[in-house]
PDB file of C-alpha atoms in Angstrom:
ATOM      1  CA  UNK A   1      80.810 -50.014 -53.371  1.00 48.00           C
ATOM      2  CA  UNK A   2      85.176 -51.385 -52.224  1.00 49.00           C
ATOM      3  CA  UNK A   3      85.449 -55.309 -53.483  1.00 45.00           C
ATOM      4  CA  UNK A   4      84.752 -56.688 -49.934  1.00 41.00           C
ATOM      5  CA  UNK A   5      81.405 -55.700 -49.479  1.00 41.00           C
ATOM      6  CA  UNK A   6      80.950 -56.508 -53.086  1.00 40.00           C
ATOM      7  CA  UNK A   7      81.520 -59.945 -52.090  1.00 43.00           C
ATOM      8  CA  UNK A   8      79.755 -59.857 -48.886  1.00 36.00           C
ATOM      9  CA  UNK A   9      76.906 -59.015 -50.892  1.00 39.00           C
ATOM     10  CA  UNK A  10      77.188 -61.341 -53.329  1.00 37.00           C
ATOM     11  CA  UNK A  11      77.189 -64.304 -50.598  1.00 36.00           C
ATOM     12  CA  UNK A  12      73.797 -62.377 -48.634  1.00 38.00           C
ATOM     13  CA  UNK A  13      72.124 -62.503 -52.332  1.00 36.00           C
ATOM     14  CA  UNK A  14      73.030 -66.838 -52.642  1.00 35.00           C
ATOM     15  CA  UNK A  15      72.533 -67.392 -48.939  1.00 36.00           C
ATOM     16  CA  UNK A  16      68.591 -66.525 -50.057  1.00 34.00           C
ATOM     17  CA  UNK A  17      68.368 -67.426 -53.294  1.00 34.00           C
ATOM     18  CA  UNK A  18      69.813 -70.914 -52.001  1.00 34.00           C
ATOM     19  CA  UNK A  19      67.806 -70.629 -49.146  1.00 34.00           C
ATOM     20  CA  UNK A  20      64.569 -73.842 -49.519  1.00 37.00           C
ATOM     21  CA  UNK A  21      61.397 -72.205 -49.996  1.00 37.00           C
ATOM     22  CA  UNK A  22      58.751 -73.075 -47.947  1.00 38.00           C
ATOM     23  CA  UNK A  23      55.972 -75.544 -48.558  1.00 42.00           C
ATOM     24  CA  UNK A  24      52.620 -74.812 -48.477  1.00 45.00           C
ATOM     25  CA  UNK A  25      52.711 -78.702 -47.519  1.00 55.00           C
ATOM     26  CA  UNK A  26      55.242 -78.153 -44.950  1.00 83.00           C
ATOM     27  CA  UNK A  27      54.209 -79.036 -41.390  1.00 90.00           C
ATOM     28  CA  UNK A  28      55.734 -77.472 -38.353  1.00 94.00           C
ATOM     29  CA  UNK A  29      54.446 -78.421 -34.919  1.00 94.00           C
ATOM     30  CA  UNK A  30      51.303 -76.536 -33.000  1.00 96.00           C
ATOM     31  CA  UNK A  31      52.715 -73.812 -30.298  1.00 94.00           C
ATOM     32  CA  UNK A  32      49.988 -72.685 -28.444  1.00 96.00           C
ATOM     33  CA  UNK A  33      51.071 -69.029 -27.289  1.00 97.00           C
ATOM     34  CA  UNK A  34      50.647 -68.490 -23.381  1.00 96.00           C
ATOM     35  CA  UNK A  35      48.227 -65.644 -22.259  1.00 96.00           C
ATOM     36  CA  UNK A  36      50.702 -64.379 -20.482  1.00 97.00           C
ATOM     37  CA  UNK A  37      52.471 -63.210 -23.411  1.00 97.00           C
ATOM     38  CA  UNK A  38      49.204 -60.436 -24.394  1.00 98.00           C
ATOM     39  CA  UNK A  39      50.606 -57.170 -24.506  1.00 97.00           C
ATOM     40  CA  UNK A  40      49.399 -54.018 -22.885  1.00 97.00           C
ATOM     41  CA  UNK A  41      48.148 -50.942 -24.976  1.00 98.00           C
ATOM     42  CA  UNK A  42      44.903 -51.484 -27.308  1.00 98.00           C
ATOM     43  CA  UNK A  43      46.553 -53.945 -29.182  1.00 98.00           C
ATOM     44  CA  UNK A  44      45.912 -56.690 -26.772  1.00 98.00           C
ATOM     45  CA  UNK A  45      42.548 -55.060 -26.020  1.00 98.00           C
ATOM     46  CA  UNK A  46      41.822 -56.706 -29.146  1.00 98.00           C
ATOM     47  CA  UNK A  47      43.556 -59.695 -28.145  1.00 98.00           C
ATOM     48  CA  UNK A  48      40.482 -60.123 -25.467  1.00 98.00           C
ATOM     49  CA  UNK A  49      37.925 -58.958 -27.528  1.00 98.00           C
ATOM     50  CA  UNK A  50      38.437 -60.975 -30.308  1.00 98.00           C
ATOM     51  CA  UNK A  51      38.503 -64.192 -28.092  1.00 98.00           C
ATOM     52  CA  UNK A  52      36.097 -63.612 -26.234  1.00 98.00           C
ATOM     53  CA  UNK A  53      33.710 -63.519 -29.695  1.00 98.00           C
ATOM     54  CA  UNK A  54      34.982 -66.013 -30.430  1.00 98.00           C
ATOM     55  CA  UNK A  55      33.469 -67.774 -27.096  1.00 97.00           C
ATOM     56  CA  UNK A  56      30.769 -66.504 -26.639  1.00 97.00           C
ATOM     57  CA  UNK A  57      29.453 -65.354 -30.373  1.00 98.00           C
ATOM     58  CA  UNK A  58      26.220 -66.647 -29.636  1.00 96.00           C
ATOM     59  CA  UNK A  59      25.720 -64.098 -26.926  1.00 95.00           C
ATOM     60  CA  UNK A  60      27.693 -60.785 -28.006  1.00 97.00           C
ATOM     61  CA  UNK A  61      27.037 -61.413 -31.661  1.00 98.00           C
ATOM     62  CA  UNK A  62      23.599 -61.486 -32.064  1.00 97.00           C
ATOM     63  CA  UNK A  63      22.762 -59.687 -35.471  1.00 97.00           C
ATOM     64  CA  UNK A  64      25.378 -62.158 -36.634  1.00 98.00           C
ATOM     65  CA  UNK A  65      24.654 -65.377 -35.871  1.00 98.00           C
ATOM     66  CA  UNK A  66      21.054 -67.434 -36.306  1.00 97.00           C
ATOM     67  CA  UNK A  67      21.852 -70.047 -34.705  1.00 97.00           C
ATOM     68  CA  UNK A  68      22.472 -71.477 -30.628  1.00 96.00           C
ATOM     69  CA  UNK A  69      26.615 -71.927 -30.802  1.00 97.00           C
ATOM     70  CA  UNK A  70      29.683 -70.602 -30.644  1.00 97.00           C
ATOM     71  CA  UNK A  71      33.070 -70.904 -32.855  1.00 98.00           C
ATOM     72  CA  UNK A  72      34.491 -72.960 -30.441  1.00 97.00           C
ATOM     73  CA  UNK A  73      31.345 -75.277 -30.437  1.00 97.00           C
ATOM     74  CA  UNK A  74      33.859 -76.401 -33.494  1.00 96.00           C
ATOM     75  CA  UNK A  75      37.008 -75.179 -32.955  1.00 98.00           C
ATOM     76  CA  UNK A  76      37.730 -76.836 -29.275  1.00 98.00           C
ATOM     77  CA  UNK A  77      39.517 -74.496 -26.576  1.00 97.00           C
ATOM     78  CA  UNK A  78      39.855 -71.779 -27.824  1.00 98.00           C
ATOM     79  CA  UNK A  79      40.845 -72.796 -31.258  1.00 98.00           C
ATOM     80  CA  UNK A  80      44.325 -74.384 -29.885  1.00 98.00           C
ATOM     81  CA  UNK A  81      42.729 -78.507 -29.836  1.00 97.00           C
ATOM     82  CA  UNK A  82      45.004 -80.690 -32.896  1.00 97.00           C
ATOM     83  CA  UNK A  83      42.474 -81.433 -34.989  1.00 97.00           C
ATOM     84  CA  UNK A  84      39.350 -79.691 -34.021  1.00 97.00           C
ATOM     85  CA  UNK A  85      40.301 -77.080 -36.539  1.00 97.00           C
ATOM     86  CA  UNK A  86      42.639 -74.788 -34.331  1.00 98.00           C
ATOM     87  CA  UNK A  87      42.979 -71.896 -35.884  1.00 98.00           C
ATOM     88  CA  UNK A  88      46.984 -71.331 -34.663  1.00 98.00           C
ATOM     89  CA  UNK A  89      49.137 -70.926 -37.551  1.00 97.00           C
ATOM     90  CA  UNK A  90      46.014 -69.693 -40.084  1.00 97.00           C
ATOM     91  CA  UNK A  91      47.406 -65.418 -39.733  1.00 97.00           C
ATOM     92  CA  UNK A  92      49.749 -66.899 -42.089  1.00 95.00           C
ATOM     93  CA  UNK A  93      47.944 -69.708 -43.831  1.00 95.00           C
ATOM     94  CA  UNK A  94      46.163 -67.055 -45.733  1.00 97.00           C
ATOM     95  CA  UNK A  95      44.807 -66.016 -48.691  1.00 97.00           C
ATOM     96  CA  UNK A  96      44.622 -69.337 -49.535  1.00 96.00           C
ATOM     97  CA  UNK A  97      43.017 -71.535 -52.046  1.00 97.00           C
ATOM     98  CA  UNK A  98      39.589 -73.609 -51.340  1.00 96.00           C
ATOM     99  CA  UNK A  99      38.050 -75.404 -53.758  1.00 96.00           C
ATOM    100  CA  UNK A 100      33.993 -74.855 -52.221  1.00 97.00           C
ATOM    101  CA  UNK A 101      34.719 -71.352 -53.441  1.00 97.00           C
ATOM    102  CA  UNK A 102      36.934 -72.462 -56.376  1.00 97.00           C
ATOM    103  CA  UNK A 103      39.175 -69.330 -55.611  1.00 97.00           C
ATOM    104  CA  UNK A 104      41.597 -68.584 -53.053  1.00 98.00           C
ATOM    105  CA  UNK A 105      40.369 -66.007 -50.461  1.00 98.00           C
ATOM    106  CA  UNK A 106      41.093 -64.202 -47.197  1.00 98.00           C
ATOM    107  CA  UNK A 107      40.917 -65.192 -43.422  1.00 98.00           C
ATOM    108  CA  UNK A 108      38.296 -63.113 -43.486  1.00 98.00           C
ATOM    109  CA  UNK A 109      36.260 -63.621 -45.873  1.00 98.00           C
ATOM    110  CA  UNK A 110      36.893 -67.654 -44.195  1.00 98.00           C
ATOM    111  CA  UNK A 111      35.514 -66.197 -41.075  1.00 98.00           C
ATOM    112  CA  UNK A 112      32.633 -64.922 -43.144  1.00 98.00           C
ATOM    113  CA  UNK A 113      31.537 -68.101 -44.313  1.00 98.00           C
ATOM    114  CA  UNK A 114      31.734 -69.559 -41.135  1.00 98.00           C
ATOM    115  CA  UNK A 115      28.947 -66.841 -39.625  1.00 98.00           C
ATOM    116  CA  UNK A 116      27.369 -68.192 -42.621  1.00 98.00           C
ATOM    117  CA  UNK A 117      27.374 -71.494 -42.384  1.00 98.00           C
ATOM    118  CA  UNK A 118      28.034 -72.653 -39.279  1.00 98.00           C
ATOM    119  CA  UNK A 119      26.535 -70.033 -37.740  1.00 98.00           C
ATOM    120  CA  UNK A 120      23.825 -70.172 -39.907  1.00 98.00           C
ATOM    121  CA  UNK A 121      23.852 -66.078 -40.396  1.00 98.00           C
ATOM    122  CA  UNK A 122      25.197 -63.259 -40.926  1.00 98.00           C
ATOM    123  CA  UNK A 123      28.414 -62.234 -42.483  1.00 98.00           C
ATOM    124  CA  UNK A 124      31.264 -59.127 -40.387  1.00 98.00           C
ATOM    125  CA  UNK A 125      31.742 -55.970 -42.477  1.00 98.00           C
ATOM    126  CA  UNK A 126      35.452 -56.530 -43.322  1.00 97.00           C
ATOM    127  CA  UNK A 127      36.586 -52.845 -41.358  1.00 97.00           C
ATOM    128  CA  UNK A 128      34.673 -53.954 -38.572  1.00 98.00           C
ATOM    129  CA  UNK A 129      36.393 -53.942 -35.439  1.00 98.00           C
ATOM    130  CA  UNK A 130      34.963 -56.946 -34.146  1.00 98.00           C
ATOM    131  CA  UNK A 131      36.413 -58.362 -37.269  1.00 98.00           C
ATOM    132  CA  UNK A 132      39.532 -57.041 -36.508  1.00 98.00           C
ATOM    133  CA  UNK A 133      39.443 -57.981 -32.904  1.00 98.00           C
ATOM    134  CA  UNK A 134      38.676 -61.911 -34.061  1.00 98.00           C
ATOM    135  CA  UNK A 135      42.151 -61.414 -36.605  1.00 98.00           C
ATOM    136  CA  UNK A 136      43.770 -60.194 -33.305  1.00 98.00           C
ATOM    137  CA  UNK A 137      43.063 -63.162 -31.528  1.00 98.00           C
ATOM    138  CA  UNK A 138      44.243 -65.161 -34.368  1.00 98.00           C
ATOM    139  CA  UNK A 139      47.314 -63.616 -35.017  1.00 98.00           C
ATOM    140  CA  UNK A 140      48.871 -63.757 -31.428  1.00 98.00           C
ATOM    141  CA  UNK A 141      47.933 -67.457 -31.280  1.00 98.00           C
ATOM    142  CA  UNK A 142      50.170 -67.753 -34.929  1.00 97.00           C
ATOM    143  CA  UNK A 143      52.780 -66.402 -33.249  1.00 97.00           C
ATOM    144  CA  UNK A 144      56.205 -68.472 -33.648  1.00 94.00           C
ATOM    145  CA  UNK A 145      54.005 -69.669 -36.466  1.00 96.00           C
ATOM    146  CA  UNK A 146      55.904 -70.161 -40.002  1.00 95.00           C
ATOM    147  CA  UNK A 147      54.608 -67.755 -42.518  1.00 93.00           C
ATOM    148  CA  UNK A 148      53.237 -70.596 -45.704  1.00 91.00           C
ATOM    149  CA  UNK A 149      52.801 -74.151 -42.982  1.00 93.00           C
ATOM    150  CA  UNK A 150      50.785 -76.157 -41.780  1.00 94.00           C
ATOM    151  CA  UNK A 151      50.941 -76.376 -38.355  1.00 96.00           C
ATOM    152  CA  UNK A 152      50.283 -80.275 -37.312  1.00 96.00           C
ATOM    153  CA  UNK A 153      46.789 -80.967 -36.174  1.00 96.00           C
ATOM    154  CA  UNK A 154      45.546 -78.303 -38.731  1.00 96.00           C
ATOM    155  CA  UNK A 155      41.681 -79.000 -39.322  1.00 96.00           C
ATOM    156  CA  UNK A 156      40.500 -82.108 -39.235  1.00 96.00           C
ATOM    157  CA  UNK A 157      42.739 -85.756 -38.455  1.00 92.00           C
ATOM    158  CA  UNK A 158      42.222 -87.698 -41.831  1.00 94.00           C
ATOM    159  CA  UNK A 159      39.352 -90.012 -42.091  1.00 96.00           C
ATOM    160  CA  UNK A 160      38.715 -93.294 -44.660  1.00 97.00           C
ATOM    161  CA  UNK A 161      36.435 -91.887 -46.883  1.00 96.00           C
ATOM    162  CA  UNK A 162      35.766 -95.511 -49.207  1.00 97.00           C
ATOM    163  CA  UNK A 163      34.439 -96.602 -45.384  1.00 98.00           C
ATOM    164  CA  UNK A 164      30.767 -97.375 -46.318  1.00 98.00           C
ATOM    165  CA  UNK A 165      28.254 -96.087 -43.981  1.00 98.00           C
ATOM    166  CA  UNK A 166      26.032 -97.442 -41.434  1.00 98.00           C
ATOM    167  CA  UNK A 167      23.129 -94.885 -40.265  1.00 98.00           C
ATOM    168  CA  UNK A 168      21.032 -97.463 -38.477  1.00 98.00           C
ATOM    169  CA  UNK A 169      24.328 -98.543 -36.804  1.00 98.00           C
ATOM    170  CA  UNK A 170      25.115 -94.936 -36.173  1.00 98.00           C
ATOM    171  CA  UNK A 171      22.042 -94.766 -34.551  1.00 98.00           C
ATOM    172  CA  UNK A 172      22.765 -96.909 -32.336  1.00 98.00           C
ATOM    173  CA  UNK A 173      26.265 -94.918 -31.213  1.00 98.00           C
ATOM    174  CA  UNK A 174      23.813 -91.919 -30.978  1.00 98.00           C
ATOM    175  CA  UNK A 175      21.706 -93.365 -28.345  1.00 98.00           C
ATOM    176  CA  UNK A 176      24.838 -94.302 -26.474  1.00 98.00           C
ATOM    177  CA  UNK A 177      27.435 -91.630 -26.875  1.00 97.00           C
ATOM    178  CA  UNK A 178      26.054 -88.844 -27.733  1.00 98.00           C
ATOM    179  CA  UNK A 179      23.186 -88.439 -27.009  1.00 98.00           C
ATOM    180  CA  UNK A 180      23.628 -87.815 -22.697  1.00 97.00           C
ATOM    181  CA  UNK A 181      25.413 -83.973 -24.537  1.00 97.00           C
ATOM    182  CA  UNK A 182      23.431 -83.925 -27.559  1.00 98.00           C
ATOM    183  CA  UNK A 183      20.010 -83.922 -26.959  1.00 98.00           C
ATOM    184  CA  UNK A 184      17.227 -87.177 -27.687  1.00 97.00           C
ATOM    185  CA  UNK A 185      16.788 -85.462 -30.613  1.00 97.00           C
ATOM    186  CA  UNK A 186      19.394 -83.160 -31.310  1.00 98.00           C
ATOM    187  CA  UNK A 187      18.470 -80.326 -29.385  1.00 97.00           C
ATOM    188  CA  UNK A 188      21.878 -79.936 -27.042  1.00 98.00           C
ATOM    189  CA  UNK A 189      21.893 -78.805 -23.570  1.00 97.00           C
ATOM    190  CA  UNK A 190      21.364 -75.341 -22.770  1.00 95.00           C
ATOM    191  CA  UNK A 191      22.804 -73.239 -19.669  1.00 91.00           C
ATOM    192  CA  UNK A 192      20.750 -71.341 -17.143  1.00 90.00           C
ATOM    193  CA  UNK A 193      21.888 -68.053 -19.550  1.00 85.00           C
ATOM    194  CA  UNK A 194      20.657 -69.485 -22.680  1.00 85.00           C
ATOM    195  CA  UNK A 195      23.052 -70.489 -25.016  1.00 89.00           C
ATOM    196  CA  UNK A 196      23.982 -74.248 -25.324  1.00 95.00           C
ATOM    197  CA  UNK A 197      26.185 -76.254 -22.772  1.00 95.00           C
ATOM    198  CA  UNK A 198      27.035 -78.927 -24.864  1.00 97.00           C
ATOM    199  CA  UNK A 199      25.542 -77.929 -28.894  1.00 97.00           C
ATOM    200  CA  UNK A 200      22.310 -78.378 -30.885  1.00 98.00           C
ATOM    201  CA  UNK A 201      23.826 -81.230 -33.922  1.00 98.00           C
ATOM    202  CA  UNK A 202      20.915 -80.153 -35.619  1.00 98.00           C
ATOM    203  CA  UNK A 203      17.352 -78.707 -36.202  1.00 98.00           C
ATOM    204  CA  UNK A 204      17.203 -74.757 -36.163  1.00 97.00           C
ATOM    205  CA  UNK A 205      19.394 -74.158 -33.797  1.00 97.00           C
ATOM    206  CA  UNK A 206      22.710 -76.430 -35.150  1.00 98.00           C
ATOM    207  CA  UNK A 207      25.039 -75.577 -38.537  1.00 98.00           C
ATOM    208  CA  UNK A 208      23.071 -75.779 -42.192  1.00 98.00           C
ATOM    209  CA  UNK A 209      23.452 -77.726 -44.241  1.00 98.00           C
ATOM    210  CA  UNK A 210      26.204 -75.651 -45.877  1.00 98.00           C
ATOM    211  CA  UNK A 211      28.487 -76.198 -42.759  1.00 98.00           C
ATOM    212  CA  UNK A 212      31.728 -78.270 -43.107  1.00 97.00           C
ATOM    213  CA  UNK A 213      30.367 -80.186 -40.478  1.00 98.00           C
ATOM    214  CA  UNK A 214      27.435 -81.363 -42.378  1.00 98.00           C
ATOM    215  CA  UNK A 215      29.695 -83.177 -44.317  1.00 98.00           C
ATOM    216  CA  UNK A 216      29.482 -87.004 -43.581  1.00 98.00           C
ATOM    217  CA  UNK A 217      33.223 -87.081 -43.397  1.00 98.00           C
ATOM    218  CA  UNK A 218      34.220 -84.524 -42.529  1.00 97.00           C
ATOM    219  CA  UNK A 219      32.312 -85.008 -39.281  1.00 98.00           C
ATOM    220  CA  UNK A 220      33.006 -87.965 -38.822  1.00 98.00           C
ATOM    221  CA  UNK A 221      36.221 -87.121 -39.047  1.00 98.00           C
ATOM    222  CA  UNK A 222      35.573 -84.552 -36.154  1.00 98.00           C
ATOM    223  CA  UNK A 223      34.300 -87.492 -34.392  1.00 98.00           C
ATOM    224  CA  UNK A 224      37.103 -89.687 -34.611  1.00 97.00           C
ATOM    225  CA  UNK A 225      39.363 -87.851 -32.822  1.00 97.00           C
ATOM    226  CA  UNK A 226      36.776 -85.339 -30.912  1.00 97.00           C
ATOM    227  CA  UNK A 227      33.697 -87.348 -29.356  1.00 98.00           C
ATOM    228  CA  UNK A 228      32.411 -88.171 -27.187  1.00 96.00           C
ATOM    229  CA  UNK A 229      33.957 -85.069 -25.687  1.00 94.00           C
ATOM    230  CA  UNK A 230      37.263 -85.791 -23.170  1.00 93.00           C
ATOM    231  CA  UNK A 231      36.981 -89.568 -25.272  1.00 95.00           C
ATOM    232  CA  UNK A 232      38.213 -88.514 -27.657  1.00 95.00           C
ATOM    233  CA  UNK A 233      39.560 -91.953 -30.214  1.00 95.00           C
ATOM    234  CA  UNK A 234      38.238 -94.113 -28.605  1.00 97.00           C
ATOM    235  CA  UNK A 235      36.026 -94.745 -31.214  1.00 98.00           C
ATOM    236  CA  UNK A 236      36.821 -96.888 -34.194  1.00 98.00           C
ATOM    237  CA  UNK A 237      36.949 -94.618 -37.722  1.00 98.00           C
ATOM    238  CA  UNK A 238      34.038 -96.538 -38.876  1.00 98.00           C
ATOM    239  CA  UNK A 239      31.757 -95.993 -35.294  1.00 98.00           C
ATOM    240  CA  UNK A 240      32.967 -92.641 -36.112  1.00 98.00           C
ATOM    241  CA  UNK A 241      31.833 -92.582 -39.910  1.00 98.00           C
ATOM    242  CA  UNK A 242      28.192 -94.455 -38.903  1.00 98.00           C
ATOM    243  CA  UNK A 243      27.603 -91.985 -36.114  1.00 98.00           C
ATOM    244  CA  UNK A 244      27.645 -88.443 -38.729  1.00 98.00           C
ATOM    245  CA  UNK A 245      26.184 -90.856 -41.423  1.00 98.00           C
ATOM    246  CA  UNK A 246      23.193 -90.365 -38.937  1.00 98.00           C
ATOM    247  CA  UNK A 247      23.049 -87.239 -37.107  1.00 98.00           C
ATOM    248  CA  UNK A 248      24.496 -84.840 -40.295  1.00 98.00           C
ATOM    249  CA  UNK A 249      21.070 -86.556 -42.367  1.00 97.00           C
ATOM    250  CA  UNK A 250      18.761 -84.851 -39.603  1.00 98.00           C
ATOM    251  CA  UNK A 251      16.836 -82.049 -40.566  1.00 98.00           C
ATOM    252  CA  UNK A 252      19.005 -78.423 -40.433  1.00 98.00           C
ATOM    253  CA  UNK A 253      18.677 -75.592 -41.431  1.00 98.00           C
ATOM    254  CA  UNK A 254      18.656 -74.764 -45.622  1.00 98.00           C
ATOM    255  CA  UNK A 255      21.696 -72.711 -47.069  1.00 98.00           C
ATOM    256  CA  UNK A 256      20.406 -71.098 -50.867  1.00 97.00           C
ATOM    257  CA  UNK A 257      24.131 -70.565 -52.115  1.00 97.00           C
ATOM    258  CA  UNK A 258      25.367 -74.414 -51.502  1.00 96.00           C
ATOM    259  CA  UNK A 259      24.408 -73.825 -55.253  1.00 95.00           C
ATOM    260  CA  UNK A 260      27.600 -72.117 -56.153  1.00 96.00           C
ATOM    261  CA  UNK A 261      30.259 -74.753 -53.841  1.00 97.00           C
ATOM    262  CA  UNK A 262      33.127 -76.350 -56.196  1.00 97.00           C
ATOM    263  CA  UNK A 263      32.172 -74.299 -59.357  1.00 97.00           C
ATOM    264  CA  UNK A 264      34.882 -76.076 -60.556  1.00 96.00           C
ATOM    265  CA  UNK A 265      33.884 -79.328 -60.732  1.00 93.00           C
ATOM    266  CA  UNK A 266      34.942 -81.177 -57.939  1.00 92.00           C
ATOM    267  CA  UNK A 267      32.003 -81.786 -55.313  1.00 94.00           C
ATOM    268  CA  UNK A 268      33.024 -84.331 -53.073  1.00 95.00           C
ATOM    269  CA  UNK A 269      30.475 -87.117 -52.602  1.00 93.00           C
ATOM    270  CA  UNK A 270      28.959 -85.887 -49.090  1.00 95.00           C
ATOM    271  CA  UNK A 271      28.611 -82.576 -50.371  1.00 93.00           C
ATOM    272  CA  UNK A 272      24.717 -81.835 -49.300  1.00 86.00           C
TER     273      UNK A 272
END
């Protein structure tokens, strides 16, 4: 190797070595790709199928869904709404450590967590066409998000967990602000096809006690930013905590495997 080539190679190696590493906590703006960018052919078909499965989950995957919910009952606008647990960027965020599992898990495992908890159903096979379609959709949604970063708006909005809940006040808020869509008994509002226009928030067709939304402060964070639908941010943090304290404690399906959650002993105070 001549001197010039050696010098170029050395400079390139130094540039790589000195480049700042992407930290897990680094955040970037949340880009949402235009559907016109979905490619033609098998990959494009898989992306569209993945979106259909996630937005019409109850009907499309009856063997895997044990209640009346769709994935987009919580992941609003097909997983593209900030602070409504968007899927944008997730393809490059996993594998990731989850304290509830006490280990590093894959994106497929995280998806199946939702099927077993939020959907009160059964997991998908990792190599199934359905799982691959869901993964394809989430990969497409993550277009332009650097691997190892979190998008602004990932998960839910932070909420003050020192706030003391008042479920009696929460019931009055639910009656005034939530019951018109989600029903006086949390039963939701059905559509003519047998699904739900607005999902049930307790009862047999809702998420089970092992779901993240069954945790008071997690539910409060979602409510604070997103509810009432189209009027997100109009409730105070205290109101959100109060109404979450009311509806999360209503009857819902059990989840026996929750006894294995937080094996490291760091169980949150609002965990069911």
